[in-house]
Amino acid sequence: MSSDDQGSLKGEASAMLSSPTSSQGPPHALSSKPPDLPDELVQAGWSKCWSRRENRPYYFNKFTNQSLWEVPVLGQHDVISDPLGLNAATSDGSDGNGGLRKRRISEDQESNTIKRAKVEPTTPISPNTPGVKPWSSAQDEKQVAQVNTLNQTATPAPYKPSVIYWDLDIQTNAVIREHPPAAHLPPHPEIELQRAQLVTKLRQHYQELCHQREGIDPPRESFNRWLLERKVIDKGLDPLLPSDCEPIISPSMFREVMNDIPIRLSRIKYKEEARKLLFKYAEAAKKMIDSRNASPESRKVVKWNAEDTMNWLRRDHSASKEDYMDRLEHLRQQCGPHVAAVAKDSVEGICSKIYQLSVEYSRRLRQAHLSLLPDATTDSGGSPSQTRLVYCYPVRLAQASPPLPRVELHFENDMACLRFKGEMVKVNRGHFSKLELLYRYSCIDDSRFEKFLTRIWCLLKRYQVMFGSGANEGLGLQGALPVPVFEALNRQFGVSFECFASPLNCYFKQFCSAFPDTDGFFGSRGTFLSFSPVSGSFEANPPFCEELMLAMVTHFEDLLDRSTEPLSFIVFVPEWRDPVTPALTRMEESRFLRHQLKVPAYEHEYRSGSQHICKREEMSYRAVHGTAVLFLQNDAGFAKWTPSPERVSELLAAYRLSSPRPSSMTSPGSAPSADPAPRAPDRTPSSVMSPGNHDNNNNSSSLQEKMAVV
């Protein structure tokens, strides 16, 4: 509200949540004397203010930014069912009992004065009925309209995302053995801020070492893949930084740096580019062998081949692109082993140095984190029985969460912006509402949502740090299948669980993710390599890290070998054949492989890893490589979810591009304009099927008799 419309403020308004409809500060109190309000309303944050524009008093809540003309009534806004006021609805008009009304400009000023910006805060809409989604399908809207008709009230529609990329109504069929709470330390924004600074510093060290020792830029995404590869074998306590790995030298980082020595080879389109690349490689190889401690034989071989190549380039100017590429391949075969031999110790030094710094940073973070926690450590509930079978449930932390500092929230157009100590993270409003739903379903220690914003900030900051700061860096780690594919997987094969996901990109509300400490409050079941289901149907689309994919296959085979209950994994991995990846070879040779199919390159798409912040037209991208889809099932799983030709055809039809446009950016949820394949039906409460509604997709009765459902 402008200074022309308001008086002075009594006290300081310390509202944590700002209204999405106004970025202005809280209005000023009516006077410096105590407000003429009951103590209950004052304690609830209400104060009486004066509007100079309307020349009348109104009432403002400093905790919710709610503004009313009428005297507020306690109980109108339930902070438990809708703590953020995002999914609320207004009551129109007064009912004679002091009902809520939206503030408005007087009719006289509206018709007789110059228009002014509507800067007065509007009344947040009242909370939804507990259990109702913040967006509705057509059937939901009809039911709400009928209720409103009966109550003779006009309720405006709550915030509804234009496209929904998830279905949180699907219940799980994943069965696990009950386990004790996890020993992870609860997230804290101070620690996340410090971790972000140290990881950024570690990335800078990596870049400097590559420049100083090898004269190259770090291979793109190699640091992110190093984090993934190290966490496969890491026994340390930090959720992100590796600190207890054997061996110390990372095969992933060593391999990728060596591939860029002496220079990085890029894709070639034109003849002149191939000529320049050949010359640069010969020059760099000769320079490296002269400056390193190489054997006489290595010096002789490399220098002779490099000089011969340069002489050939000076003589022959009529060679084609293929001639240059053949010559480059020959030069690499002749010089590559000798160059790698002289660079081996230096590259191992880079890998070792980065790991040692990571160990030191992890130790600092652990000490700082423990200093913020109270003396009382874990719950005394004891370890649950390890033989009881239950449906999977989110990660619970043994360590109680301490009081958390406040995080500020404001909205910029369609983005929710959360700020802590000057560090701001963003998420679009659709995903913000999704996170609120996941938190409501999964969190058990914060019924009043007092820690909700702080935990969202920690989650977003963690993934931001893992992605890196480069343009489009790390987004491939969070790529997801299109919505029609998930719908087909659930409908045809009873899939209700994602083995590799996050609260930001998950389709189901039950999933495994990289960070149990931050993600458990939003539905994560922990890391997949520590997740041991007994029964269920699962989708696995892992980050494309060779070491992680190989560990995933080993875990699959171990689970399938131990369980006699229906167990199925549908795996999506890149169709890499030159050279073939060990994980793909292992799955193709597995005795649990029941069916395999390939989706060709450029004929399917993935959802972007930045879907929580990107524009809608950038939500999807074409896959530049083929995708192999493999069905790994035990005997009971094969009998229950058989990949029959009809079911596989339905899955392939769902995988077809949602738009025939040649653009690489398409929307995953839209229907094809000229595709004869049947479109998956819109998701409504009547079409959302529970696990028991599939074709014999519910768990066997013998297993249910042994289960204690949580």
Short mmCIF file of N, CA and C in Angstrom, two decimals, residues 343-453:
data_model
loop_
_atom_site.label_atom_id
_atom_site.label_comp_id
_atom_site.label_asym_id
_atom_site.label_seq_id
_atom_site.Cartn_x
_atom_site.Cartn_y
_atom_site.Cartn_z
N ALA A 343 51.06 -38.75 -19.05
CA ALA A 343 50.08 -37.94 -18.31
C ALA A 343 49.46 -38.68 -17.13
N LYS A 344 49.70 -39.98 -17.03
CA LYS A 344 49.01 -40.81 -16.04
C LYS A 344 49.22 -40.30 -14.61
N ASP A 345 50.45 -40.07 -14.22
CA ASP A 345 50.72 -39.64 -12.84
C ASP A 345 50.09 -38.29 -12.53
N SER A 346 50.15 -37.38 -13.51
CA SER A 346 49.58 -36.05 -13.29
C SER A 346 48.07 -36.12 -13.11
N VAL A 347 47.38 -36.92 -13.94
CA VAL A 347 45.92 -37.02 -13.84
C VAL A 347 45.52 -37.72 -12.54
N GLU A 348 46.27 -38.74 -12.14
CA GLU A 348 46.00 -39.38 -10.86
C GLU A 348 46.17 -38.39 -9.71
N GLY A 349 47.12 -37.47 -9.86
CA GLY A 349 47.30 -36.43 -8.84
C GLY A 349 46.10 -35.51 -8.76
N ILE A 350 45.50 -35.18 -9.91
CA ILE A 350 44.29 -34.35 -9.91
C ILE A 350 43.17 -35.07 -9.16
N CYS A 351 42.93 -36.33 -9.50
CA CYS A 351 41.85 -37.09 -8.86
C CYS A 351 42.08 -37.21 -7.36
N SER A 352 43.33 -37.49 -6.96
CA SER A 352 43.64 -37.64 -5.54
C SER A 352 43.46 -36.33 -4.78
N LYS A 353 43.90 -35.23 -5.37
CA LYS A 353 43.79 -33.93 -4.71
C LYS A 353 42.33 -33.54 -4.49
N ILE A 354 41.50 -33.74 -5.50
CA ILE A 354 40.08 -33.39 -5.38
C ILE A 354 39.43 -34.24 -4.29
N TYR A 355 39.77 -35.52 -4.24
CA TYR A 355 39.18 -36.38 -3.21
C TYR A 355 39.63 -35.95 -1.81
N GLN A 356 40.90 -35.64 -1.63
CA GLN A 356 41.39 -35.23 -0.31
C GLN A 356 40.74 -33.93 0.15
N LEU A 357 40.54 -33.00 -0.77
CA LEU A 357 39.83 -31.77 -0.42
C LEU A 357 38.38 -32.07 -0.03
N SER A 358 37.75 -33.00 -0.74
CA SER A 358 36.38 -33.37 -0.41
C SER A 358 36.29 -33.97 0.99
N VAL A 359 37.27 -34.80 1.35
CA VAL A 359 37.29 -35.38 2.71
C VAL A 359 37.40 -34.28 3.76
N GLU A 360 38.27 -33.31 3.52
CA GLU A 360 38.45 -32.23 4.49
C GLU A 360 37.18 -31.38 4.59
N TYR A 361 36.56 -31.05 3.47
CA TYR A 361 35.34 -30.25 3.51
C TYR A 361 34.22 -31.02 4.20
N SER A 362 34.14 -32.30 3.98
CA SER A 362 33.11 -33.11 4.63
C SER A 362 33.29 -33.11 6.14
N ARG A 363 34.55 -33.17 6.58
CA ARG A 363 34.81 -33.14 8.03
C ARG A 363 34.39 -31.81 8.64
N ARG A 364 34.67 -30.71 7.96
CA ARG A 364 34.27 -29.39 8.46
C ARG A 364 32.75 -29.28 8.57
N LEU A 365 32.07 -29.74 7.54
CA LEU A 365 30.60 -29.65 7.55
C LEU A 365 30.01 -30.50 8.66
N ARG A 366 30.57 -31.66 8.90
CA ARG A 366 30.05 -32.53 9.96
C ARG A 366 30.20 -31.87 11.33
N GLN A 367 31.34 -31.28 11.58
CA GLN A 367 31.55 -30.61 12.87
C GLN A 367 30.61 -29.43 13.03
N ALA A 368 30.46 -28.63 11.98
CA ALA A 368 29.56 -27.47 12.06
C ALA A 368 28.12 -27.92 12.26
N HIS A 369 27.72 -29.00 11.60
CA HIS A 369 26.35 -29.49 11.71
C HIS A 369 26.06 -29.99 13.12
N LEU A 370 26.98 -30.76 13.69
CA LEU A 370 26.77 -31.29 15.04
C LEU A 370 26.68 -30.17 16.07
N SER A 371 27.39 -29.08 15.82
CA SER A 371 27.36 -27.96 16.79
C SER A 371 26.00 -27.27 16.80
N LEU A 372 25.20 -27.43 15.74
CA LEU A 372 23.89 -26.79 15.68
C LEU A 372 22.78 -27.65 16.27
N LEU A 373 23.06 -28.92 16.53
CA LEU A 373 22.02 -29.83 16.99
C LEU A 373 21.97 -29.86 18.51
N PRO A 374 20.80 -30.11 19.06
CA PRO A 374 20.68 -30.22 20.52
C PRO A 374 21.40 -31.47 21.02
N ASP A 375 21.61 -31.52 22.34
CA ASP A 375 22.31 -32.65 22.93
C ASP A 375 21.52 -33.93 22.78
N ALA A 376 20.19 -33.85 22.95
CA ALA A 376 19.36 -35.05 22.78
C ALA A 376 19.45 -35.49 21.33
N THR A 377 19.82 -36.76 21.11
CA THR A 377 20.10 -37.21 19.76
C THR A 377 18.95 -37.95 19.14
N THR A 378 18.80 -39.21 19.40
CA THR A 378 17.86 -40.03 18.65
C THR A 378 16.65 -40.38 19.49
N ASP A 379 15.60 -40.83 18.79
CA ASP A 379 14.41 -41.31 19.47
C ASP A 379 14.73 -42.61 20.18
N SER A 380 14.03 -42.87 21.25
CA SER A 380 14.27 -44.08 22.03
C SER A 380 13.24 -45.15 21.73
N GLY A 381 12.67 -45.10 20.53
CA GLY A 381 11.64 -46.07 20.20
C GLY A 381 12.16 -47.46 19.94
N GLY A 382 13.49 -47.59 19.74
CA GLY A 382 14.06 -48.89 19.48
C GLY A 382 13.90 -49.30 18.03
N SER A 383 14.66 -50.30 17.64
CA SER A 383 14.63 -50.79 16.27
C SER A 383 13.43 -51.68 16.05
N PRO A 384 12.64 -51.44 14.97
CA PRO A 384 11.48 -52.28 14.71
C PRO A 384 11.91 -53.67 14.26
N SER A 385 10.98 -54.57 14.30
CA SER A 385 11.26 -55.94 13.88
C SER A 385 11.66 -55.97 12.42
N GLN A 386 12.72 -56.70 12.10
CA GLN A 386 13.22 -56.75 10.74
C GLN A 386 12.47 -57.78 9.89
N THR A 387 11.48 -58.48 10.47
CA THR A 387 10.76 -59.50 9.71
C THR A 387 9.38 -59.02 9.29
N ARG A 388 8.93 -57.85 9.77
CA ARG A 388 7.59 -57.38 9.45
C ARG A 388 7.57 -56.75 8.07
N LEU A 389 6.62 -57.16 7.24
CA LEU A 389 6.49 -56.62 5.89
C LEU A 389 5.47 -55.49 5.89
N VAL A 390 5.83 -54.40 5.26
CA VAL A 390 4.96 -53.22 5.21
C VAL A 390 5.05 -52.61 3.82
N TYR A 391 4.03 -51.83 3.47
CA TYR A 391 4.16 -51.01 2.27
C TYR A 391 5.22 -49.95 2.53
N CYS A 392 5.95 -49.59 1.48
CA CYS A 392 7.06 -48.66 1.65
C CYS A 392 6.56 -47.32 2.18
N TYR A 393 7.40 -46.66 2.95
CA TYR A 393 7.04 -45.38 3.56
C TYR A 393 8.25 -44.45 3.49
N PRO A 394 8.05 -43.14 3.62
CA PRO A 394 9.17 -42.20 3.50
C PRO A 394 10.21 -42.38 4.59
N VAL A 395 11.40 -41.90 4.30
CA VAL A 395 12.51 -41.97 5.25
C VAL A 395 12.16 -41.18 6.50
N ARG A 396 12.42 -41.77 7.66
CA ARG A 396 12.29 -41.08 8.94
C ARG A 396 13.69 -40.90 9.53
N LEU A 397 13.95 -39.73 10.08
CA LEU A 397 15.26 -39.45 10.67
C LEU A 397 15.23 -39.74 12.16
N ALA A 398 16.29 -40.39 12.64
CA ALA A 398 16.39 -40.69 14.06
C ALA A 398 16.66 -39.43 14.87
N GLN A 399 17.42 -38.51 14.32
CA GLN A 399 17.77 -37.27 15.01
C GLN A 399 16.63 -36.26 14.86
N ALA A 400 16.16 -35.74 15.99
CA ALA A 400 15.10 -34.74 15.95
C ALA A 400 15.63 -33.45 15.33
N SER A 401 14.77 -32.79 14.58
CA SER A 401 15.17 -31.55 13.92
C SER A 401 15.19 -30.41 14.91
N PRO A 402 16.25 -29.60 14.91
CA PRO A 402 16.30 -28.44 15.81
C PRO A 402 15.41 -27.32 15.29
N PRO A 403 15.18 -26.27 16.08
CA PRO A 403 14.47 -25.09 15.55
C PRO A 403 15.23 -24.53 14.36
N LEU A 404 14.51 -24.20 13.31
CA LEU A 404 15.14 -23.75 12.08
C LEU A 404 14.92 -22.26 11.87
N PRO A 405 15.90 -21.57 11.32
CA PRO A 405 15.72 -20.14 11.04
C PRO A 405 14.68 -19.91 9.96
N ARG A 406 14.21 -18.69 9.89
CA ARG A 406 13.12 -18.35 8.99
C ARG A 406 13.63 -18.10 7.58
N VAL A 407 12.84 -18.53 6.63
CA VAL A 407 13.11 -18.30 5.21
C VAL A 407 12.01 -17.42 4.65
N GLU A 408 12.38 -16.40 3.90
CA GLU A 408 11.41 -15.47 3.33
C GLU A 408 10.88 -16.00 2.00
N LEU A 409 9.62 -15.77 1.76
CA LEU A 409 8.96 -16.21 0.52
C LEU A 409 8.27 -15.02 -0.14
N HIS A 410 8.47 -14.88 -1.43
CA HIS A 410 7.67 -13.95 -2.21
C HIS A 410 7.52 -14.54 -3.62
N PHE A 411 6.59 -13.99 -4.38
CA PHE A 411 6.29 -14.51 -5.70
C PHE A 411 6.60 -13.46 -6.76
N GLU A 412 7.24 -13.90 -7.82
CA GLU A 412 7.52 -13.07 -8.99
C GLU A 412 6.86 -13.74 -10.19
N ASN A 413 5.75 -13.19 -10.60
CA ASN A 413 4.95 -13.79 -11.67
C ASN A 413 4.60 -15.23 -11.28
N ASP A 414 5.11 -16.21 -12.00
CA ASP A 414 4.75 -17.60 -11.73
C ASP A 414 5.81 -18.33 -10.92
N MET A 415 6.77 -17.59 -10.37
CA MET A 415 7.87 -18.21 -9.64
C MET A 415 7.76 -17.90 -8.15
N ALA A 416 7.96 -18.93 -7.34
CA ALA A 416 8.09 -18.75 -5.89
C ALA A 416 9.57 -18.57 -5.57
N CYS A 417 9.90 -17.51 -4.89
CA CYS A 417 11.29 -17.17 -4.57
C CYS A 417 11.49 -17.28 -3.06
N LEU A 418 12.43 -18.11 -2.65
CA LEU A 418 12.71 -18.32 -1.24
C LEU A 418 14.12 -17.81 -0.95
N ARG A 419 14.24 -16.98 0.08
CA ARG A 419 15.51 -16.32 0.36
C ARG A 419 15.95 -16.60 1.79
N PHE A 420 17.24 -16.94 1.93
CA PHE A 420 17.84 -17.11 3.25
C PHE A 420 19.22 -16.47 3.22
N LYS A 421 19.40 -15.44 4.05
CA LYS A 421 20.67 -14.72 4.14
C LYS A 421 21.18 -14.27 2.77
N GLY A 422 20.28 -13.74 1.97
CA GLY A 422 20.67 -13.22 0.67
C GLY A 422 20.77 -14.25 -0.43
N GLU A 423 20.71 -15.54 -0.10
CA GLU A 423 20.78 -16.61 -1.11
C GLU A 423 19.36 -16.99 -1.50
N MET A 424 19.03 -16.81 -2.77
CA MET A 424 17.66 -17.06 -3.22
C MET A 424 17.62 -18.26 -4.15
N VAL A 425 16.62 -19.10 -3.95
CA VAL A 425 16.34 -20.22 -4.85
C VAL A 425 14.91 -20.05 -5.36
N LYS A 426 14.64 -20.62 -6.55
CA LYS A 426 13.34 -20.42 -7.18
C LYS A 426 12.73 -21.75 -7.57
N VAL A 427 11.41 -21.76 -7.62
CA VAL A 427 10.65 -22.90 -8.12
C VAL A 427 9.33 -22.35 -8.63
N ASN A 428 8.82 -22.91 -9.73
CA ASN A 428 7.56 -22.39 -10.24
C ASN A 428 6.40 -22.77 -9.32
N ARG A 429 5.30 -22.07 -9.45
CA ARG A 429 4.19 -22.24 -8.51
C ARG A 429 3.56 -23.62 -8.60
N GLY A 430 3.56 -24.21 -9.79
CA GLY A 430 3.01 -25.55 -9.91
C GLY A 430 3.80 -26.55 -9.09
N HIS A 431 5.12 -26.52 -9.20
CA HIS A 431 5.94 -27.43 -8.43
C HIS A 431 5.96 -27.05 -6.95
N PHE A 432 5.77 -25.77 -6.66
CA PHE A 432 5.68 -25.37 -5.26
C PHE A 432 4.44 -26.00 -4.61
N SER A 433 3.33 -25.99 -5.33
CA SER A 433 2.13 -26.65 -4.83
C SER A 433 2.34 -28.16 -4.71
N LYS A 434 3.07 -28.73 -5.66
CA LYS A 434 3.38 -30.16 -5.59
C LYS A 434 4.19 -30.47 -4.33
N LEU A 435 5.20 -29.65 -4.05
CA LEU A 435 6.01 -29.88 -2.86
C LEU A 435 5.18 -29.76 -1.59
N GLU A 436 4.20 -28.86 -1.60
CA GLU A 436 3.34 -28.73 -0.43
C GLU A 436 2.51 -30.00 -0.23
N LEU A 437 2.00 -30.57 -1.32
CA LEU A 437 1.24 -31.81 -1.21
C LEU A 437 2.12 -32.97 -0.73
N LEU A 438 3.32 -33.09 -1.32
CA LEU A 438 4.23 -34.15 -0.90
C LEU A 438 4.58 -34.02 0.58
N TYR A 439 4.77 -32.78 1.01
CA TYR A 439 5.11 -32.54 2.42
C TYR A 439 3.94 -32.94 3.32
N ARG A 440 2.74 -32.64 2.88
CA ARG A 440 1.55 -32.99 3.67
C ARG A 440 1.40 -34.51 3.77
N TYR A 441 1.70 -35.21 2.67
CA TYR A 441 1.57 -36.67 2.67
C TYR A 441 2.67 -37.35 3.49
N SER A 442 3.87 -36.76 3.53
CA SER A 442 5.04 -37.50 3.99
C SER A 442 5.60 -37.05 5.33
N CYS A 443 5.47 -35.76 5.67
CA CYS A 443 6.12 -35.25 6.88
C CYS A 443 5.24 -35.53 8.10
N ILE A 444 5.86 -36.00 9.18
CA ILE A 444 5.10 -36.34 10.38
C ILE A 444 5.50 -35.50 11.60
N ASP A 445 6.51 -34.63 11.46
CA ASP A 445 6.98 -33.88 12.62
C ASP A 445 6.71 -32.38 12.51
N ASP A 446 5.90 -31.97 11.53
CA ASP A 446 5.67 -30.54 11.33
C ASP A 446 4.25 -30.32 10.82
N SER A 447 3.27 -30.66 11.64
CA SER A 447 1.88 -30.58 11.20
C SER A 447 1.43 -29.15 10.94
N ARG A 448 2.07 -28.17 11.55
CA ARG A 448 1.70 -26.77 11.34
C ARG A 448 2.53 -26.08 10.26
N PHE A 449 3.37 -26.86 9.56
CA PHE A 449 4.17 -26.34 8.45
C PHE A 449 5.10 -25.20 8.89
N GLU A 450 5.56 -25.23 10.11
CA GLU A 450 6.45 -24.17 10.57
C GLU A 450 7.85 -24.29 9.96
N LYS A 451 8.23 -25.49 9.54
CA LYS A 451 9.56 -25.71 8.96
C LYS A 451 9.49 -25.95 7.45
N PHE A 452 8.33 -25.78 6.89
CA PHE A 452 8.11 -26.13 5.50
C PHE A 452 8.99 -25.31 4.55
N LEU A 453 8.95 -24.00 4.67
CA LEU A 453 9.72 -23.16 3.76
C LEU A 453 11.21 -23.38 3.92
#
